[in-house]
Short mmCIF file of C-alpha atoms in Angstrom, two decimals:
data_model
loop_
_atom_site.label_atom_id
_atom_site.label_comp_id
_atom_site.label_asym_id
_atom_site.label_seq_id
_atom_site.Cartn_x
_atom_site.Cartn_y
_atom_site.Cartn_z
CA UNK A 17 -4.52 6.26 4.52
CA UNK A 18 -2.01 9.02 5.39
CA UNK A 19 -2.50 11.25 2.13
CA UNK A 20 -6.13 12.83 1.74
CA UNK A 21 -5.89 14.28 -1.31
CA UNK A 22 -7.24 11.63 -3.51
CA UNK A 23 -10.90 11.03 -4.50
CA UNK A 24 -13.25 8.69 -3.10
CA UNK A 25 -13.42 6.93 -7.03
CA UNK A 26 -9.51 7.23 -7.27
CA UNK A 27 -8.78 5.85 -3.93
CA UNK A 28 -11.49 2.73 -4.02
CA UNK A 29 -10.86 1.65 -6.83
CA UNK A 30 -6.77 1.16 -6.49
CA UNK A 31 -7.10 -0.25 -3.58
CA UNK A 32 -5.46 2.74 -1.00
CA UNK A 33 -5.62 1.24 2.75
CA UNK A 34 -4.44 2.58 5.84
CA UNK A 35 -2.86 0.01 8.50
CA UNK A 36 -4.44 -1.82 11.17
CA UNK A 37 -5.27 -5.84 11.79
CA UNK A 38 -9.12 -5.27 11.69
CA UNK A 39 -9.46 -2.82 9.35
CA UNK A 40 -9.26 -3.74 5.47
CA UNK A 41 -8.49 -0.71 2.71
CA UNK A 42 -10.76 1.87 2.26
CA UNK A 43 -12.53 -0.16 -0.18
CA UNK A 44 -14.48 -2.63 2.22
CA UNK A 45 -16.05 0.37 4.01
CA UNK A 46 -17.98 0.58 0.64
CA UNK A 47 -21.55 -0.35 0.99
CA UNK A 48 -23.14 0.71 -2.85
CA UNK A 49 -21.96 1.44 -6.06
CA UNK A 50 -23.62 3.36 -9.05
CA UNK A 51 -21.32 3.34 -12.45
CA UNK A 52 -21.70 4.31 -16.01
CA UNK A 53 -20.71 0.88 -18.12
CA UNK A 54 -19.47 1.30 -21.37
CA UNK A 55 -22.48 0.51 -22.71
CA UNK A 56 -23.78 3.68 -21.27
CA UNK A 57 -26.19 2.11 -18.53
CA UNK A 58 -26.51 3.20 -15.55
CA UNK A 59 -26.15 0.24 -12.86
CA UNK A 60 -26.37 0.06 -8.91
CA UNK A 61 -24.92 -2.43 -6.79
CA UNK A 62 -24.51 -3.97 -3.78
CA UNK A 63 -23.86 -7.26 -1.74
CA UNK A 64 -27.57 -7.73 -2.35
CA UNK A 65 -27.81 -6.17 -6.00
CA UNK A 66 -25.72 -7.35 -9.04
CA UNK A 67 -23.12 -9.23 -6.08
CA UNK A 68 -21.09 -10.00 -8.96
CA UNK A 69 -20.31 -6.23 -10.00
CA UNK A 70 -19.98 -5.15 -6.35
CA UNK A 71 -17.13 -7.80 -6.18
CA UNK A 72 -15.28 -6.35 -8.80
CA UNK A 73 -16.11 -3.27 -8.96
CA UNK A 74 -15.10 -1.88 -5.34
CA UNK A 75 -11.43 -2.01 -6.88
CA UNK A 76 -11.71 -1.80 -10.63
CA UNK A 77 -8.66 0.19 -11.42
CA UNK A 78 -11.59 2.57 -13.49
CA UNK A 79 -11.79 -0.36 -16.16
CA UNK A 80 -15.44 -1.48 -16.12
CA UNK A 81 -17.18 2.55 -15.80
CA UNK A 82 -17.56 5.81 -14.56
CA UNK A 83 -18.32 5.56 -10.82
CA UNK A 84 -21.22 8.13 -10.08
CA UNK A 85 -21.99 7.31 -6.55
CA UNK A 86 -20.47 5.56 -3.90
CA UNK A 87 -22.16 4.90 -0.62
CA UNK A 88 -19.87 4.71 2.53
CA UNK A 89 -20.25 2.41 5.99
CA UNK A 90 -19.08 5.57 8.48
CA UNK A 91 -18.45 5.86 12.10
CA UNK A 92 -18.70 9.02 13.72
CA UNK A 93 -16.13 11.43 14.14
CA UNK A 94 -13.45 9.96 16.66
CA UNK A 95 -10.14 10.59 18.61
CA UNK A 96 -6.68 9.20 18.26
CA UNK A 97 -3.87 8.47 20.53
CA UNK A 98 -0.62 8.60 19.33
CA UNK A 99 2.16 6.68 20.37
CA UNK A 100 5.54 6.95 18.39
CA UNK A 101 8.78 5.99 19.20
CA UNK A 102 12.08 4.81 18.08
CA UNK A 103 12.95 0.78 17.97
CA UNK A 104 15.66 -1.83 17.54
CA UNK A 105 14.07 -3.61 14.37
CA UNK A 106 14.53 -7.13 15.74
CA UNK A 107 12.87 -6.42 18.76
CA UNK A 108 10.09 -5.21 16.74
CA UNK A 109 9.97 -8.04 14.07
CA UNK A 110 10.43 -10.05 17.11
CA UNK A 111 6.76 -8.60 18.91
CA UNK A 112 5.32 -8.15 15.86
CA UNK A 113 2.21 -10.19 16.18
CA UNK A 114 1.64 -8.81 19.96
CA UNK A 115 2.07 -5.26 19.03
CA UNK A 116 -0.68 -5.61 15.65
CA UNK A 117 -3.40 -7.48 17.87
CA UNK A 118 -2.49 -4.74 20.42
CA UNK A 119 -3.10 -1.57 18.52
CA UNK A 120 -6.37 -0.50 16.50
CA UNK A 121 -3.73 0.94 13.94
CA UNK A 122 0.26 0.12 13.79
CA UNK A 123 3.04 0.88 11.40
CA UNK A 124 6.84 0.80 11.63
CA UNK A 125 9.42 2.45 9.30
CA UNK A 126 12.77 0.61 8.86
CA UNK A 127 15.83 3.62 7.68
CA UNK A 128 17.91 1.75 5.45
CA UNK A 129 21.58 1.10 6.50
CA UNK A 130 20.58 1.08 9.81
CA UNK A 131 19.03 -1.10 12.69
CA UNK A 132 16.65 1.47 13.60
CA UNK A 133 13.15 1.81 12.97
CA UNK A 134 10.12 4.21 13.38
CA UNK A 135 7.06 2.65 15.64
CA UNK A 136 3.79 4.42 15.18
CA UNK A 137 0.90 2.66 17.08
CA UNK A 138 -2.88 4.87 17.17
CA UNK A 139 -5.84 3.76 19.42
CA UNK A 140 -9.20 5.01 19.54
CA UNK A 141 -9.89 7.19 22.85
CA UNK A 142 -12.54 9.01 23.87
CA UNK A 143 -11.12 12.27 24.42
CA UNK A 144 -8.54 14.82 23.17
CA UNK A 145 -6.77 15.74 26.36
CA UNK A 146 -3.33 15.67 25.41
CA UNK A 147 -2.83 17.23 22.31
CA UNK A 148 0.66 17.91 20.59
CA UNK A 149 1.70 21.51 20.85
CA UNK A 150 1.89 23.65 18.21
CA UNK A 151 5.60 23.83 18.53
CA UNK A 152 6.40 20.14 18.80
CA UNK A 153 3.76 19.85 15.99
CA UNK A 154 5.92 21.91 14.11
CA UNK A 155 9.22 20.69 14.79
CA UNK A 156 8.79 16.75 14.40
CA UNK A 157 6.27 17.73 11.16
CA UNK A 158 7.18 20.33 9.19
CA UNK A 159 10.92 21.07 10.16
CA UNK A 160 12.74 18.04 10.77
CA UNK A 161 10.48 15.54 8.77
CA UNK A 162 9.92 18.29 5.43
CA UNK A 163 12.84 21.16 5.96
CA UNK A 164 15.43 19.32 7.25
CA UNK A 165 14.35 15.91 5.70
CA UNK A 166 14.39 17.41 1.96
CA UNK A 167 17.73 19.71 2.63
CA UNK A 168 19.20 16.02 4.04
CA UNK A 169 17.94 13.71 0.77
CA UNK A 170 19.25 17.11 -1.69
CA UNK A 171 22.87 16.32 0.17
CA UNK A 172 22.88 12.78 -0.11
CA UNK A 173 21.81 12.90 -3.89
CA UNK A 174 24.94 14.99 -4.44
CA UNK A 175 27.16 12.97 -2.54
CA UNK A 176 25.94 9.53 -2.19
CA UNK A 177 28.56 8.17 0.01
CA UNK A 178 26.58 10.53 2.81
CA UNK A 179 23.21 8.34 2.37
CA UNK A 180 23.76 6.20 5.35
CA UNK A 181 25.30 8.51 7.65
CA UNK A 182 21.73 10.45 6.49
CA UNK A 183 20.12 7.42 7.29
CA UNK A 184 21.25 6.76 10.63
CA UNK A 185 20.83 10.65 12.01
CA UNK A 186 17.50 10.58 10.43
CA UNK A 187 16.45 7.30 12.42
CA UNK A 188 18.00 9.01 15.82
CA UNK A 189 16.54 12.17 15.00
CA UNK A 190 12.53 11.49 15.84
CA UNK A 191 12.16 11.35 19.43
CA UNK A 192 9.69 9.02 21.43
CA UNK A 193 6.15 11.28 21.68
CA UNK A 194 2.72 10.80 22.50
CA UNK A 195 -0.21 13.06 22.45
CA UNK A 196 -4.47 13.16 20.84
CA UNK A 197 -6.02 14.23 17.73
CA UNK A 198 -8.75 14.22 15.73
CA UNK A 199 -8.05 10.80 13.33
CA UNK A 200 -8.05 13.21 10.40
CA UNK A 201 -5.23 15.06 11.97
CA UNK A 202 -3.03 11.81 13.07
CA UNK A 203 -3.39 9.78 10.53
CA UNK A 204 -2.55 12.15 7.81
CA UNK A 205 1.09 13.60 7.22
CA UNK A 206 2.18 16.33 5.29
CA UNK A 207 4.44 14.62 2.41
CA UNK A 208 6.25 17.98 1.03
CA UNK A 209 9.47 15.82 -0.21
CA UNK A 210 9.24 14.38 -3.64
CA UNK A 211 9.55 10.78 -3.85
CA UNK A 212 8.87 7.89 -6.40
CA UNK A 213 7.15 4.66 -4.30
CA UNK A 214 6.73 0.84 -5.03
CA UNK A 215 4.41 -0.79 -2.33
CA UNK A 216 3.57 -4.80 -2.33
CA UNK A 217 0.75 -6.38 -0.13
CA UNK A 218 2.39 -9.73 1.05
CA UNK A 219 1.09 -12.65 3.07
CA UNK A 220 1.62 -11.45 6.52
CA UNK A 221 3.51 -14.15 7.32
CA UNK A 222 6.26 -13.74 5.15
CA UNK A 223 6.79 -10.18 6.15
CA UNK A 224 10.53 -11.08 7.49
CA UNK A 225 11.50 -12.80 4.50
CA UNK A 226 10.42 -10.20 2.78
CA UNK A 227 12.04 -7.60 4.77
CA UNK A 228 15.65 -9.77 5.05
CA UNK A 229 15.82 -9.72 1.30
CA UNK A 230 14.99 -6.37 0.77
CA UNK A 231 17.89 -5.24 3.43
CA UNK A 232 20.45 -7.37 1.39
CA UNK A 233 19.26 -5.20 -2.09
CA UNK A 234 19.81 -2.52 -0.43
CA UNK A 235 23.09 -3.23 0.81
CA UNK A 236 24.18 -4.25 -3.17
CA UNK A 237 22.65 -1.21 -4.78
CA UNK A 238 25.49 0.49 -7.33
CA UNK A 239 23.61 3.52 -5.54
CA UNK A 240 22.08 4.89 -2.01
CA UNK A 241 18.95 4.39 -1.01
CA UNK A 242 17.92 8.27 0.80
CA UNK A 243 13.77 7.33 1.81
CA UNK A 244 13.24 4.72 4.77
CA UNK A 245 10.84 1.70 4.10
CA UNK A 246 7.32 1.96 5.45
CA UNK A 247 5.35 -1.45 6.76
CA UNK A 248 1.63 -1.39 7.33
CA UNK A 249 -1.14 -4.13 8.17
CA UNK A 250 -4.57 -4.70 6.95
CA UNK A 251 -6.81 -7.55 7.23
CA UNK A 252 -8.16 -9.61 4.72
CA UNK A 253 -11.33 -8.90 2.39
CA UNK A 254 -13.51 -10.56 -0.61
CA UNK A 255 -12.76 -8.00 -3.69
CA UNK A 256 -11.77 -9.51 -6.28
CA UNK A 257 -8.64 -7.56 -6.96
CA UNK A 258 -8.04 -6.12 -3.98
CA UNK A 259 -4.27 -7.06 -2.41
CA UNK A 260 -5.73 -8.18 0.79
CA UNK A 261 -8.22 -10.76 -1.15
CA UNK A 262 -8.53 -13.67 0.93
CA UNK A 263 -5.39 -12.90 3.48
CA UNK A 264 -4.23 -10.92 6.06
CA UNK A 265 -1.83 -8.82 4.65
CA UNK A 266 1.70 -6.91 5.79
CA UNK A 267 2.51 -3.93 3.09
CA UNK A 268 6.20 -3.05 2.30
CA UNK A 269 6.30 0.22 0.83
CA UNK A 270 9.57 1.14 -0.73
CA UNK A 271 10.78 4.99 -1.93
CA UNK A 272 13.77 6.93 -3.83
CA UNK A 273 14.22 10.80 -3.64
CA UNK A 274 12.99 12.82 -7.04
CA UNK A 275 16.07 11.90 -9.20
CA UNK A 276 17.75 9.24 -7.97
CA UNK A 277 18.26 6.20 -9.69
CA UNK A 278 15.17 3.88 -8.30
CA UNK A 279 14.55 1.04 -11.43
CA UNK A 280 16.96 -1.60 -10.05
CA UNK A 281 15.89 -1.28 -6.67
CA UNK A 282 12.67 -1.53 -7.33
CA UNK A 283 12.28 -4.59 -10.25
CA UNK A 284 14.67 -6.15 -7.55
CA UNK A 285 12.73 -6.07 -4.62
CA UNK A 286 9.91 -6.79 -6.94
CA UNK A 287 11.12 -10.08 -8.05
CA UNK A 288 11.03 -11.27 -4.27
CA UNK A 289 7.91 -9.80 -3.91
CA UNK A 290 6.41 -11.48 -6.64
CA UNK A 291 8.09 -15.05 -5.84
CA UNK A 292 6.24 -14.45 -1.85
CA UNK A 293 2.84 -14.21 -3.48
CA UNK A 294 2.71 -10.44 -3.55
CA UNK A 295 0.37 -8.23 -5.43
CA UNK A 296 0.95 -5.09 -6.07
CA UNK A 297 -0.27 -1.35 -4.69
CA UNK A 298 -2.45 -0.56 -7.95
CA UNK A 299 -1.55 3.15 -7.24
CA UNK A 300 2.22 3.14 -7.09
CA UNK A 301 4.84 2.21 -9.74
CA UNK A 302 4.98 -1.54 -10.44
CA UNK A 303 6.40 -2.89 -13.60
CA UNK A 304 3.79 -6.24 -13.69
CA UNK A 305 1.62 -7.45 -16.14
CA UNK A 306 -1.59 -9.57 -16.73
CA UNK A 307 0.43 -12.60 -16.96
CA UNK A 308 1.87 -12.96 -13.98
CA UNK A 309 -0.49 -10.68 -12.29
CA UNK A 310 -3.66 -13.25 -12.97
CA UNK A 311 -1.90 -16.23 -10.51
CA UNK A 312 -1.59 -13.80 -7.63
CA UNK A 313 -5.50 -13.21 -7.59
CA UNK A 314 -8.01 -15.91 -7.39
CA UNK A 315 -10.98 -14.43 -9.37
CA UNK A 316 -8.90 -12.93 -11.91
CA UNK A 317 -11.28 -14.33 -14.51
CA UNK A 318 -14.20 -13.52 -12.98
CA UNK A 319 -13.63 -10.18 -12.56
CA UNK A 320 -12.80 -10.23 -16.50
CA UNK A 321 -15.91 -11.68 -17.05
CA UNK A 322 -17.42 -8.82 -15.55
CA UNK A 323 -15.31 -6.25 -17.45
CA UNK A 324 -16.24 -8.42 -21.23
CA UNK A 325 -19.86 -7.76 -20.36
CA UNK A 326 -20.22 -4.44 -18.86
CA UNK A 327 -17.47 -2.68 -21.21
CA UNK A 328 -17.06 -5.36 -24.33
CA UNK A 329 -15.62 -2.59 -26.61
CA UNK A 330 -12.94 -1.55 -24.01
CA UNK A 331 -14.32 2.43 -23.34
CA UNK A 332 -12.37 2.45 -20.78
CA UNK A 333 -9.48 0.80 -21.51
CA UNK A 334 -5.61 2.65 -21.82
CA UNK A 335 -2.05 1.16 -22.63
CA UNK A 336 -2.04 0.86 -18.87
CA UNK A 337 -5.54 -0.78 -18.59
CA UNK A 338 -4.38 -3.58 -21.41
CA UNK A 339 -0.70 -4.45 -19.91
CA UNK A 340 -2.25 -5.01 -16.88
CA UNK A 341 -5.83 -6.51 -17.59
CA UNK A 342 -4.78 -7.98 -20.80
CA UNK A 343 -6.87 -7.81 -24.28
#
């Protein structure tokens, strides 16, 4: 993922995933589970032990117990190199499927208003011999992606009609750059402007649908959009209500600046996402619930199954918890 700050429990279990054709979300690197039911027992599982709770409990949105201890499938410590660069989007959309078998890790950010997007492609190496310096670091970071970026999004919420002017500097304004770091280091980004975010997992193959429709909402908005659109890849896993269940998966992520109108934006873009099959980021705001949610996932029941028997008197249950699981 590129935000650490979550715990192991928190990010498991709603499903947080990084990008990357071989690499699932953080939640298939999971090799044992030991919860707390509602019952109060303690229970340990696996692929070998309890299969059934494993399945469902990997991403559980907290609903069937308290997760104690999780055991994690690691690799040790490696290097990334970083290539990032600017893009015509067509050309991209175009050498999509060449550019995700090519890369252990690739992402692309699309500014809105624009034709422009943001290419980041990381590959494992085995040494750090070109690191960033500390003053690009800085620059492309913390000043023009944080100062600049926030100073930018507080001018376009006061005057609107400057969002895709915004837009189009910011897309020009990240140079092409490459350099090594430890993984920690590249993947993870220091997010210091406030945004609300809406992120679908989609069939990877209807990615440009996806993407068309979502330019055309943008374009009708009664308002500016300030935040670009981030796309990410994963590949496809067997938990039960994880959004990569059973497919490969393309993730459109979509963002407003801290008080700008975002509702019809998002419940728009959601409606397409919803009619492509998509399933929503379990983390982010979504306005779904267990009736339409259950078609999207296959073992919907079964993993309710598992929640009637391991928490019948709903201990852990919320409003939340019931719109989306149901009663």
């Amino acid at each position: 993922g590129d935000i650490d700050a979550q715990t192991v429990a928190g990010a498991i279990s709603t499903g947080t995933h990084g990008t990357g054709a071989g690499h699932g979300c953080l939640a298939t690197f999971v090799e044992a589970i030991t919860l707390v039911t509602g019952e109060g027992e303690v229970l340990r599982c696996s692929a070998e032990e309890n299969p059934d709770v494993f399945a469902a409990a990997r991403v559980s949105l907290g609903a069937l117990g308290v997760l104690v201890e999780v055991t994690l499938r690691c690799v040790d410590a490696f290097v990334l190199h970083a290539h990032e660069r600017p893009a015509p989007l067509d050309d991209v959309l175009a050498d999509l499927p060449t550019l995700i078998e090519a890369h252990d890790h690739i992402e692309f950010y699309w500014f809105p208003y624009t034709e422009r997007v943001q290419v980041k492609a990381n590959d494992r190496v085995p040494a750090d011999d070109r690191p960033l310096s500390r003053l690009r670091g800085w620059l492309d970071d913390e000043f023009l992606s944080n100062t600049v970026f926030a100073g930018a999004c507080r001018v376009g919420r006061a005057v609107p009609a400057l969002a895709p002017t915004i837009s189009a500097i910011s897309a020009r304004a990240l140079t092409e750059r490459r350099y090594t770091g430890r993984s920690d280091a590249v993947f993870c980004t220091s997010r210091r402007v406030r945004f609300v975010e809406m992120e679908y997992g989609l069939p990877r193959a209807a990615l440009g649908e996806a993407l068309a429709a979502l330019r055309r909402i943008v374009d009708g908005l009664p308002f500016k959009v300030l935040f670009p659109v981030e796309v990410r890849f994963t590949a496809s896993d067997d938990i039960w209500l994880s959004h990569g269940y059973g497919r490969d998966s393309a993730y459109l992520a979509i963002h407003q600046y801290v008080g700008m109108p975002y509702e019809p934006y998002f419940t728009a873009f959601e409606r397409i996402a919803t009619e492509l099959g998509g399933r929503p980021h379990w983390g982010k705001l979504h306005w779904r619930d267990a009736e339409s949610l259950a078609p999207a996932y296959p073992r919907w029941a079964d993993f309710r199954t598992v929640r009637d028997r391991l928490d019948p008197d709903r201990v852990f249950t919320n409003p939340h918890l019931t719109r989306l699981l149901g009663t």
